[in-house]
CSV table of C-alpha atoms in Angstrom, one decimal:
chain,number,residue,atom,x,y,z
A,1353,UNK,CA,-35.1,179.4,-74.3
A,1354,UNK,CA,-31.5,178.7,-73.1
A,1355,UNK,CA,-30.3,179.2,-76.5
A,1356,UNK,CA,-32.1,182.9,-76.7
A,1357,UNK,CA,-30.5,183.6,-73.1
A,1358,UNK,CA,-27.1,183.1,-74.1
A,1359,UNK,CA,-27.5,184.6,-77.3
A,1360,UNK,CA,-28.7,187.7,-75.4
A,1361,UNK,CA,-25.4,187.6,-72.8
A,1362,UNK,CA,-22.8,187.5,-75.1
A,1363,UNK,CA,-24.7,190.8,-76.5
A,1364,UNK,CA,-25.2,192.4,-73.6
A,1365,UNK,CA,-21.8,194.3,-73.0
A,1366,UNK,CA,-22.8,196.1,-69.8
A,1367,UNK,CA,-19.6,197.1,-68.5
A,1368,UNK,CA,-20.9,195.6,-65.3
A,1369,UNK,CA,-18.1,196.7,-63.4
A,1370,UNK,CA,-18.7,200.1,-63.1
A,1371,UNK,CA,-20.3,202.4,-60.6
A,1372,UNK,CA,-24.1,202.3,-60.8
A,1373,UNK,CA,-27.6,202.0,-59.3
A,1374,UNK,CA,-30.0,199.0,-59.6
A,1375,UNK,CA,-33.5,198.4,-59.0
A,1376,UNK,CA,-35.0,194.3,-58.8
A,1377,UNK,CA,-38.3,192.8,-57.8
A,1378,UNK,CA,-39.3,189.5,-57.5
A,1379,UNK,CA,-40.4,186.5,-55.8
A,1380,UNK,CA,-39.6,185.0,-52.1
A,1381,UNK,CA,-39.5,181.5,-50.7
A,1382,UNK,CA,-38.2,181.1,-47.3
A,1383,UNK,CA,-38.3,178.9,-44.1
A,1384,UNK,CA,-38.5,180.8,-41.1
A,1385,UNK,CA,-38.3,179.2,-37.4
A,1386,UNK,CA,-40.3,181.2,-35.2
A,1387,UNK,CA,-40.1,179.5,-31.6
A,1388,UNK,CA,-38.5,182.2,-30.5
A,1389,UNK,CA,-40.1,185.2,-31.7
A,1390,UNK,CA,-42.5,186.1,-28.6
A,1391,UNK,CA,-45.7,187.1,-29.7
A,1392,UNK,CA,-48.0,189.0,-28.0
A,1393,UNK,CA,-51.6,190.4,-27.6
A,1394,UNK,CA,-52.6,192.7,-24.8
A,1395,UNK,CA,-56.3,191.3,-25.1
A,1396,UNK,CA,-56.1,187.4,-25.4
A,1397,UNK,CA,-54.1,184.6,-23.5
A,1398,UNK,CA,-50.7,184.3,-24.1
A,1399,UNK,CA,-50.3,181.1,-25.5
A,1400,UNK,CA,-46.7,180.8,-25.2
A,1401,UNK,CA,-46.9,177.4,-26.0
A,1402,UNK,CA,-48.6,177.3,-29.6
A,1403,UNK,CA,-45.6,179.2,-30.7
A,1404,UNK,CA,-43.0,176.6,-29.4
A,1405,UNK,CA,-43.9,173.8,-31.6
A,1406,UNK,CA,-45.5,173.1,-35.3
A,1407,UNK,CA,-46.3,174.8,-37.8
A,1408,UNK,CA,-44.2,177.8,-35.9
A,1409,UNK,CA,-41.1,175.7,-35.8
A,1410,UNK,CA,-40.2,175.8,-39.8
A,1411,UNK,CA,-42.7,178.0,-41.8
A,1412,UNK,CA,-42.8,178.3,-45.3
A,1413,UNK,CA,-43.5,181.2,-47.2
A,1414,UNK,CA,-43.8,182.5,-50.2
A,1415,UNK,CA,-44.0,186.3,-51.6
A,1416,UNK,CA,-42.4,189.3,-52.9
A,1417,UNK,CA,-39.2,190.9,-52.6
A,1418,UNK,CA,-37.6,194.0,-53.7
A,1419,UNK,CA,-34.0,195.1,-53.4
A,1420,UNK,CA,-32.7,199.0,-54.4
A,1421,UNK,CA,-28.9,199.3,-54.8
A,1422,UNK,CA,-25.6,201.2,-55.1
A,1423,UNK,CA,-23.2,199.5,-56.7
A,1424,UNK,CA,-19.3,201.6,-56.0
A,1425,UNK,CA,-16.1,200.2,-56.7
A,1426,UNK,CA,-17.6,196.7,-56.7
A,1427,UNK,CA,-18.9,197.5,-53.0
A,1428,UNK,CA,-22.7,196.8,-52.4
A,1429,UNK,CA,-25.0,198.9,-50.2
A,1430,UNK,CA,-28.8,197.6,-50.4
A,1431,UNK,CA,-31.8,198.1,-49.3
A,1432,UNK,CA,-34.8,195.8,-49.3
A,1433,UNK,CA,-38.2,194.6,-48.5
A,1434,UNK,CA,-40.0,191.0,-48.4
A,1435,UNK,CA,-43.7,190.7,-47.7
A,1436,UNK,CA,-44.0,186.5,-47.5
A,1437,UNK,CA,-46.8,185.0,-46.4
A,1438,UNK,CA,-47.6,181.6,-45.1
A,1439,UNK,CA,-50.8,179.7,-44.4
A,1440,UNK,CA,-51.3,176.9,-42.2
A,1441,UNK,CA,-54.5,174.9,-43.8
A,1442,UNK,CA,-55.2,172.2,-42.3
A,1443,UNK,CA,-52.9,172.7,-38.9
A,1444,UNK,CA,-54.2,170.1,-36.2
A,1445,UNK,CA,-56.1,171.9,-32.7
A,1446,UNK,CA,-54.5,171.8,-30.0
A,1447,UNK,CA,-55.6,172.8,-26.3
A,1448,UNK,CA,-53.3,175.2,-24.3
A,1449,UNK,CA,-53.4,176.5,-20.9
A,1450,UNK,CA,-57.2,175.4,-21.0
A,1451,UNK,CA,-57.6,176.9,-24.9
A,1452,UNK,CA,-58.4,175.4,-27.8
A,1453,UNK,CA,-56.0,177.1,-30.4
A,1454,UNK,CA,-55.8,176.5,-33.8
A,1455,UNK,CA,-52.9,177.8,-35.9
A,1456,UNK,CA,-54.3,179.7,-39.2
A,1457,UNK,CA,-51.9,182.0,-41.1
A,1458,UNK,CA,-48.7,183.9,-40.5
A,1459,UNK,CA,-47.1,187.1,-42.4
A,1460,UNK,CA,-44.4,189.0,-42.1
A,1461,UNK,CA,-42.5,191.9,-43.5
A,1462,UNK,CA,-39.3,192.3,-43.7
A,1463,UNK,CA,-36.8,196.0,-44.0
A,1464,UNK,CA,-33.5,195.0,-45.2
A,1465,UNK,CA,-30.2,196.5,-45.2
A,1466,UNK,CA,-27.0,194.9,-47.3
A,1467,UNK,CA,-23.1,195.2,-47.2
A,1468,UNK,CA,-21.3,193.1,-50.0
A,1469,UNK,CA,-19.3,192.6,-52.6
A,1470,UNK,CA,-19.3,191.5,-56.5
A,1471,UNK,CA,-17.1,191.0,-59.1
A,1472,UNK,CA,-18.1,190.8,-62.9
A,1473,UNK,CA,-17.0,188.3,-65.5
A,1474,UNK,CA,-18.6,189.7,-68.5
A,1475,UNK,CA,-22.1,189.9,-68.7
A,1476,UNK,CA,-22.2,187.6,-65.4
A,1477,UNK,CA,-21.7,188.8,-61.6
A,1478,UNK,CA,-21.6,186.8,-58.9
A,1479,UNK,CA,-22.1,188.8,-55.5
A,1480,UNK,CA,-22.0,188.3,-51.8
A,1481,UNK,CA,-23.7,190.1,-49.0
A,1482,UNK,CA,-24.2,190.7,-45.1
A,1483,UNK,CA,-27.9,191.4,-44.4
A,1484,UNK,CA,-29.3,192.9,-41.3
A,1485,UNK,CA,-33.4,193.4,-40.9
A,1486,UNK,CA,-36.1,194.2,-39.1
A,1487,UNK,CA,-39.0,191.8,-39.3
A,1488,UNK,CA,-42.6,192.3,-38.5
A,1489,UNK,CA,-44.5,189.0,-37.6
A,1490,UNK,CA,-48.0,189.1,-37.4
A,1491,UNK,CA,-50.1,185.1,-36.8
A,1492,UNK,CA,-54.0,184.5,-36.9
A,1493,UNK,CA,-54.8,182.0,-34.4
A,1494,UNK,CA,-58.7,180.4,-33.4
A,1495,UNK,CA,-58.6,180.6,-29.7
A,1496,UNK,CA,-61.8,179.1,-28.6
A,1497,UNK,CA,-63.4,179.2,-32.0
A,1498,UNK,CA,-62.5,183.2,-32.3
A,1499,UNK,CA,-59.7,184.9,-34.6
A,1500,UNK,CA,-57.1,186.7,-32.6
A,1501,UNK,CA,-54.4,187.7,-34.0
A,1502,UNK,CA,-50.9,187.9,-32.4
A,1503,UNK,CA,-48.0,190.0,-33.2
A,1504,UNK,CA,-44.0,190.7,-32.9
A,1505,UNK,CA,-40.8,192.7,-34.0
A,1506,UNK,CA,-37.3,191.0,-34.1
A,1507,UNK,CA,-33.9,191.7,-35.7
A,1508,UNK,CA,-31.9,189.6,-38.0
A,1509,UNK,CA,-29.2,188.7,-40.0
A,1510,UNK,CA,-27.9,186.5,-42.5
A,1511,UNK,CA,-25.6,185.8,-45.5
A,1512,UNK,CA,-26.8,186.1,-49.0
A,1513,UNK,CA,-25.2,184.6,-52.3
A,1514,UNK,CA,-26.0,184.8,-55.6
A,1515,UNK,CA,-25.5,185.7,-59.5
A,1516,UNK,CA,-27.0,188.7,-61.9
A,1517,UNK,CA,-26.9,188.1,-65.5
A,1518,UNK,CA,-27.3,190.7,-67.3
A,1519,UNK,CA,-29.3,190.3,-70.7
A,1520,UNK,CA,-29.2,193.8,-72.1
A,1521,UNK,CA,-26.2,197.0,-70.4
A,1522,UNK,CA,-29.7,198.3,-68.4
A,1523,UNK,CA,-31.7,195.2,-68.0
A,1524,UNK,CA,-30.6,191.9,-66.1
A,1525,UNK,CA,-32.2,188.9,-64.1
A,1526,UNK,CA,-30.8,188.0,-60.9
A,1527,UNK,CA,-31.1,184.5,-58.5
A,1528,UNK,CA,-29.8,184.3,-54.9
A,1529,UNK,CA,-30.2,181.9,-51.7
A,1530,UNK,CA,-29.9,183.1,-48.2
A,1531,UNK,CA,-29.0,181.5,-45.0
A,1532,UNK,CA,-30.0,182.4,-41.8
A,1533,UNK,CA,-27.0,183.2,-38.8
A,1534,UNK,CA,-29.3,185.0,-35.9
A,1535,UNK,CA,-33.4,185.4,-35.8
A,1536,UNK,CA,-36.1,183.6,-37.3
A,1537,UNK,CA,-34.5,183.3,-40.8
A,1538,UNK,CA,-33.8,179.7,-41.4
A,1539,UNK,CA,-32.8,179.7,-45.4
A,1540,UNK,CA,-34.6,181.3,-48.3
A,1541,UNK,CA,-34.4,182.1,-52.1
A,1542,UNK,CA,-35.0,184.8,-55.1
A,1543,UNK,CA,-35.6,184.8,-58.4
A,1544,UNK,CA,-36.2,188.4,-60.0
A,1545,UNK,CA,-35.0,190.9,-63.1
A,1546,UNK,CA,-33.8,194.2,-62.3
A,1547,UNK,CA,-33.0,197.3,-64.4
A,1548,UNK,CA,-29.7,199.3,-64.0
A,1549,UNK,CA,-29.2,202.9,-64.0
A,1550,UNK,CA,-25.5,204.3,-64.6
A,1551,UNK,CA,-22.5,204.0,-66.8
């Protein structure tokens, strides 16, 4: 397989440094801390404190992320979405403000807006970029043995890394890890292939 990959680079020619657009999807894993997220629902206790500890405090999901992309004079300008999800089988009851609450799933989305930068060497492009997003949290918890299901809207951003390789001039795969500077964001990391459109 490695042998078939670089076979396929040294072939691909893609003139990666030009103008173009770009198009990946993929998969998500990331680590969010959600302590601070203030969730809410206008019909059921608050709960303040279910959020303030585990499994809130470093969740791990796993989904889907897509990226769109202009790529101009080696300047980046993205846009994105992630839909992870996370569940949290087997989270212990606990009893709050005179609740018994159980922790049972969390999901989020996630709109995504990019400023970076890449430079090509060859067929291989390392890149760099400034994210800022809006997330949408949504958590099932069992309050007194009934779903309820609690939600929030935050802002983030974060710093993201990574390489495209591209295997043929319109067709590429792409890995990157992101850390987290402000919002629930802790790390997380891509794997996806992408298709390019342009010279």
């Amino acid at each position: 397989l490695s042998c078939c990959l670089v076979a396929s680079t040294v072939h691909a020619d893609p003139g990666t440094d030009a103008d173009h657009f770009e198009a990946t999807m993929g998969f998500l894993a990331t680590a969010q801390d959600h302590r601070a997220t203030g969730f809410s629902n206008d019909a059921s206790p608050a709960l303040a404190q279910t959020f303030a500890r585990a499994p809130y405090d470093r969740a791990l999901g796993l989904g889907l992320r897509y990226d769109a992309r202009a790529v101009i004079s080696r300047v980046r300008m993205t846009v994105g979405f992630d839909l992870p999800f996370t569940s949290f089988d087997g989270a212990a009851p606990t009893r709050v403000d005179e609740h018994d609450v159980t922790a049972r799933s969390l999901w989020s989305w996630g709109l995504r807006f990019g400023l970076g930068g890449e430079y090509s060497f060859g067929a291989v492009t390392p890149f760099i970029d400034l994210q800022g997003a809006v997330l949408g949290v949504s958590t099932t918890v069992n309050v007194d043995g009934r779903a309820a299901e609690y939600d929030a809207l935050r802002f983030a951003f974060s710093t993201r890394a990574g390489v495209r390789i591209h295997l043929r001039r319109w067709f590429f795969v792409t890995a990157s890890g992101e850390v987290g500077i402000i919002g629930p964001t802790l790390w997380s990391a891509d794997v996806g292939v992408g298709f390019r459109i342009g010279s």
